[in-house]
Amino acid sequence: MSRYAAIDCGTNAIRLLIADVHDGELMEIDRRMLTVRLGEGIDATGEFAPAALARTFAAVDEYAEQIAASRATAVRMVATSASRDARNADQFIDGVHQRLGIVPEVVSGTQEAELSFLGAVRGLAASLISPVLVADIGGGSTELILGDAASARIDASYSMDIGCVRMTERHLHSDPPTDEEVRATVATIGTAVDQALEQVPVEEVASFVGLAGSVTTVAALAHGLPVYDAAAIHGSVTSDSQVAEVTNRLLMMTRDQRAAEPVMHPGRVDVIAGGALVLRELMSRLPVNEVIAGETDILDGIVYRLSASVG
């Protein structure tokens, strides 16, 4: 049995998974998330802010200690949307290398999609009917991946420059957002989704899986959970009407009201409405009327790939 560590650094959060893999089965040892908002302001400036880099490096320091204590035999870190966009990405890469001893991989949207799809379908295989469409709604980008659950084969994928942080910073400035801000967000999302669906055919989709915190938080709110419970959320089914109801409710809330929701992670308070809008608008264009929430994602995909390459 071998132990692996995977880190995913996105626009909003940096996450860690430490897991053993035995006979192809992943056994989770530790999974955690820190909100660092690495992509804060990047949509406007094109660069990482010094404060965002400092928050991220502090998180990497913490994760490096946990990885060392776990005695993981292989480590891989990937960086996604914000790191693809930043002109000063070299500062981020050098800082991580100094702290973690490995070079973070700034993966393409296609690579991100492949890892997310693998992690999602392996974690939900028993409840999926192919063709499966997976949507990974991140902070700066959203990946759509179409494929077969049994073989983890990908038939089409597309990365959109829409996500909970990017939509919030671009449009949703008021507390709560104004009708005009919401309309502008919907228009931006609609254009991006329509372009994506020209590349990813969804007419025959039988199962729709949603990944990342925007989806799981909407699911937790829709099902009235008293606290955030990953085990209860994983594999839960939320209808399009429930998604629309939760999204509309979030858009009418003030920041304080959102923060008071018992399932709301503090790092999602400011951006959850933007992520919920991405999910709502995407579902309005799909031939299915429900989303399956997945708690296994790109981190799990990284571990599976590591175990395959290391043996």
XYZ file of C-alpha atoms in Angstrom:
311
model
C 0.000 0.000 0.000
C 1.298 3.460 -0.916
C 0.403 6.894 0.440
C -0.055 9.904 -1.803
C -0.634 13.630 -1.328
C -2.490 15.828 -3.811
C -2.887 19.609 -3.681
C -5.271 21.599 -5.863
C -4.768 25.369 -5.879
C -7.650 27.189 -7.507
C -8.841 30.765 -7.701
C -10.652 30.686 -4.356
C -9.249 27.828 -2.300
C -6.279 25.536 -1.886
C -7.141 21.956 -0.960
C -5.213 18.910 0.231
C -5.931 15.193 0.012
C -3.728 12.565 1.631
C -4.801 9.041 0.756
C -3.678 5.451 0.543
C -4.385 3.425 -2.578
C -4.747 -0.341 -2.292
C -5.782 -2.570 -5.193
C -6.975 0.487 -7.076
C -9.184 1.702 -4.217
C -8.622 5.122 -2.639
C -8.745 5.310 1.152
C -8.886 8.875 2.416
C -6.586 9.800 5.290
C -7.032 13.568 5.364
C -8.950 16.053 3.222
C -9.014 19.761 3.973
C -9.486 23.186 2.429
C -8.194 26.673 3.139
C -9.694 29.731 1.470
C -6.811 31.888 0.219
C -8.500 33.731 -2.678
C -5.335 33.473 -4.811
C -7.226 34.931 -7.761
C -8.446 38.017 -5.914
C -8.577 40.878 -8.417
C -6.891 38.927 -11.190
C -9.810 39.342 -13.587
C -9.154 43.092 -13.521
C -5.359 43.271 -13.061
C -4.061 40.103 -14.719
C -1.659 39.554 -11.816
C -1.539 37.893 -8.415
C -1.771 40.434 -5.604
C 1.032 40.322 -2.989
C -1.487 39.695 -0.206
C -3.047 36.800 -2.142
C 0.366 35.213 -2.659
C 1.169 35.621 1.040
C -2.076 33.870 2.054
C -1.391 31.056 -0.384
C 2.206 30.548 0.743
C 1.064 30.365 4.379
C -1.350 27.594 3.402
C 1.372 25.743 1.487
C 3.616 25.923 4.570
C 0.842 24.321 6.622
C 0.216 21.609 4.037
C 3.942 20.857 3.730
C 4.046 20.056 7.440
C 1.033 17.762 7.175
C 2.452 15.951 4.153
C 5.784 15.404 5.889
C 4.042 14.040 8.973
C 1.953 11.665 6.839
C 5.061 10.135 5.193
C 3.449 10.328 1.746
C 5.590 8.609 -0.880
C 4.572 10.871 -3.776
C 3.229 14.433 -3.956
C 1.654 16.348 -6.828
C 0.282 19.872 -6.829
C -1.755 21.382 -9.626
C -2.776 24.994 -10.100
C -5.758 25.902 -12.245
C -7.608 28.928 -13.603
C -5.973 31.854 -11.795
C -2.477 30.513 -12.403
C -3.183 30.149 -16.106
C -4.216 33.809 -16.254
C -1.572 35.521 -14.108
C 1.330 37.374 -15.713
C 3.384 36.879 -12.541
C 2.689 33.146 -12.181
C 6.446 32.588 -11.851
C 6.344 34.203 -8.386
C 3.702 31.697 -7.339
C 5.593 28.734 -8.827
C 8.911 29.729 -7.229
C 7.308 30.328 -3.836
C 5.609 26.946 -3.816
C 8.797 25.182 -4.943
C 10.740 26.718 -2.059
C 8.162 25.536 0.475
C 7.022 22.186 -0.882
C 10.090 20.955 -2.751
C 8.144 20.272 -5.932
C 7.150 22.476 -8.847
C 3.384 23.045 -9.046
C 1.916 22.155 -12.413
C -0.133 24.894 -14.033
C -2.511 22.577 -15.844
C -4.568 23.409 -18.903
C -8.346 23.410 -18.858
C -8.269 20.059 -20.670
C -5.939 18.500 -18.096
C -8.062 19.894 -15.275
C -11.153 18.395 -16.883
C -9.566 14.950 -17.218
C -8.507 14.820 -13.576
C -11.885 16.115 -12.336
C -13.820 13.604 -14.435
C -11.708 10.698 -13.213
C -12.154 11.656 -9.577
C -15.877 12.277 -9.973
C -16.889 9.095 -11.781
C -14.700 6.810 -9.659
C -16.341 8.244 -6.558
C -19.941 7.973 -7.839
C -19.761 5.000 -10.199
C -22.658 3.061 -8.673
C -25.156 5.916 -9.137
C -24.256 7.046 -12.659
C -25.788 6.225 -16.033
C -23.711 7.099 -19.070
C -23.287 9.384 -20.909
C -22.253 11.468 -17.891
C -21.736 15.220 -17.927
C -19.516 16.575 -15.139
C -19.381 20.289 -14.320
C -16.562 21.487 -12.083
C -17.579 25.009 -11.034
C -14.481 26.681 -9.673
C -13.553 30.205 -8.697
C -12.231 31.378 -12.044
C -13.313 28.710 -14.496
C -15.890 26.001 -15.047
C -15.048 22.765 -16.808
C -17.632 20.677 -18.660
C -16.643 17.064 -19.298
C -18.720 14.476 -21.163
C -17.855 10.822 -21.047
C -18.429 7.253 -19.923
C -18.504 6.470 -16.209
C -17.483 2.796 -16.376
C -14.278 3.381 -18.334
C -13.652 7.023 -17.279
C -13.339 7.748 -21.004
C -13.749 11.416 -21.944
C -15.583 12.147 -25.181
C -15.569 15.968 -25.050
C -14.527 18.736 -22.685
C -14.466 22.520 -22.565
C -13.189 25.085 -20.064
C -15.150 28.324 -19.586
C -13.778 31.482 -17.979
C -16.695 31.738 -15.591
C -16.672 30.871 -11.906
C -17.909 32.041 -8.536
C -15.062 34.496 -7.873
C -14.812 35.811 -11.429
C -18.578 36.448 -11.686
C -18.707 38.086 -8.258
C -15.790 40.418 -8.925
C -17.018 41.273 -12.404
C -20.694 41.905 -11.676
C -22.082 41.205 -8.179
C -20.909 44.250 -6.224
C -23.943 45.259 -4.159
C -25.209 43.724 -0.917
C -27.478 42.104 -1.909
C -26.875 42.198 -5.689
C -29.134 44.448 -7.734
C -31.395 43.156 -10.492
C -29.139 44.822 -13.052
C -26.057 43.078 -11.641
C -27.815 39.730 -11.730
C -28.938 40.275 -15.335
C -25.375 41.126 -16.359
C -24.087 37.973 -14.641
C -26.710 35.818 -16.313
C -25.815 37.290 -19.697
C -22.095 36.585 -19.208
C -22.759 33.026 -18.047
C -25.253 32.383 -20.838
C -22.803 33.431 -23.540
C -20.071 31.211 -22.096
C -22.341 28.188 -21.655
C -23.796 28.505 -25.150
C -20.262 28.520 -26.587
C -19.320 25.509 -24.471
C -22.321 23.492 -25.603
C -21.227 23.950 -29.211
C -18.173 21.861 -28.266
C -19.726 19.482 -25.742
C -22.878 17.752 -27.096
C -25.325 17.214 -24.256
C -28.427 15.942 -26.041
C -27.953 12.348 -24.830
C -26.709 13.100 -21.313
C -28.216 10.692 -18.787
C -26.450 11.790 -15.565
C -25.258 15.250 -14.551
C -22.652 15.590 -11.790
C -21.689 18.872 -10.160
C -18.379 19.339 -8.359
C -16.843 21.917 -6.013
C -18.121 24.132 -3.245
C -20.733 26.099 -5.154
C -22.586 22.905 -6.040
C -22.195 21.167 -2.688
C -23.261 24.286 -0.779
C -26.365 24.696 -2.942
C -27.162 21.010 -2.359
C -26.724 21.394 1.406
C -29.053 24.412 1.435
C -31.605 22.712 -0.808
C -31.800 19.683 1.480
C -31.917 21.724 4.672
C -28.889 20.186 6.337
C -28.307 21.518 9.859
C -24.530 21.464 9.321
C -22.260 20.822 6.350
C -21.996 17.038 6.059
C -19.831 15.808 3.174
C -21.031 12.215 3.528
C -24.677 13.298 3.270
C -23.990 15.602 0.337
C -21.921 13.147 -1.718
C -24.266 11.483 -4.198
C -27.269 13.588 -3.153
C -29.686 14.588 -5.895
C -31.001 18.144 -6.243
C -33.652 19.117 -8.779
C -33.407 22.072 -11.133
C -36.317 23.719 -9.327
C -34.494 23.365 -5.999
C -31.341 24.853 -7.510
C -33.349 27.799 -8.850
C -35.070 28.349 -5.492
C -31.798 28.312 -3.539
C -30.097 30.578 -6.080
C -32.914 33.118 -5.956
C -32.849 33.041 -2.162
C -29.088 33.622 -2.050
C -29.395 36.561 -4.428
C -31.866 38.253 -2.076
C -29.706 37.749 1.018
C -27.241 40.193 2.499
C -23.720 39.038 3.222
C -24.563 38.685 6.933
C -27.589 36.542 6.139
C -25.535 34.226 3.939
C -22.864 33.971 6.612
C -25.510 32.920 9.139
C -26.438 29.821 7.137
C -25.085 26.858 9.161
C -23.762 25.015 6.075
C -21.922 28.044 4.672
C -18.127 27.874 4.694
C -16.718 31.320 5.591
C -14.702 31.333 2.379
C -17.846 30.974 0.271
C -19.965 33.710 1.812
C -18.890 36.394 -0.656
C -18.973 34.276 -3.817
C -21.688 31.625 -3.405
C -24.346 33.584 -5.332
C -22.092 33.798 -8.386
C -21.417 30.065 -8.278
C -25.093 29.234 -7.799
C -25.947 31.337 -10.861
C -23.458 29.352 -12.950
C -25.116 26.112 -11.833
C -28.656 27.423 -12.397
C -27.975 28.772 -15.865
C -26.121 25.637 -16.923
C -28.946 23.358 -15.771
C -31.482 25.447 -17.678
C -29.740 24.359 -20.892
C -29.395 20.633 -20.125
C -31.772 17.771 -20.985
C -31.725 16.534 -17.365
C -33.598 18.051 -14.440
C -31.327 17.110 -11.535
C -27.719 17.371 -10.425
C -25.790 14.769 -8.451
C -23.390 16.441 -6.031
C -19.905 14.961 -5.871
C -17.377 15.357 -3.069
C -14.715 13.413 -4.992
C -13.053 15.519 -7.659
C -9.735 16.667 -9.083
C -7.884 15.758 -5.882
C -9.016 12.144 -6.176
C -8.130 12.168 -9.860
C -4.608 13.347 -9.005
C -4.176 10.518 -6.491
C -5.408 7.897 -8.968
C -2.957 9.215 -11.587
C -0.129 9.264 -9.049
C -0.795 5.689 -8.005
C -0.858 4.565 -11.621
C 2.429 6.279 -12.452
C 4.290 5.299 -9.285
C 2.850 1.818 -9.094
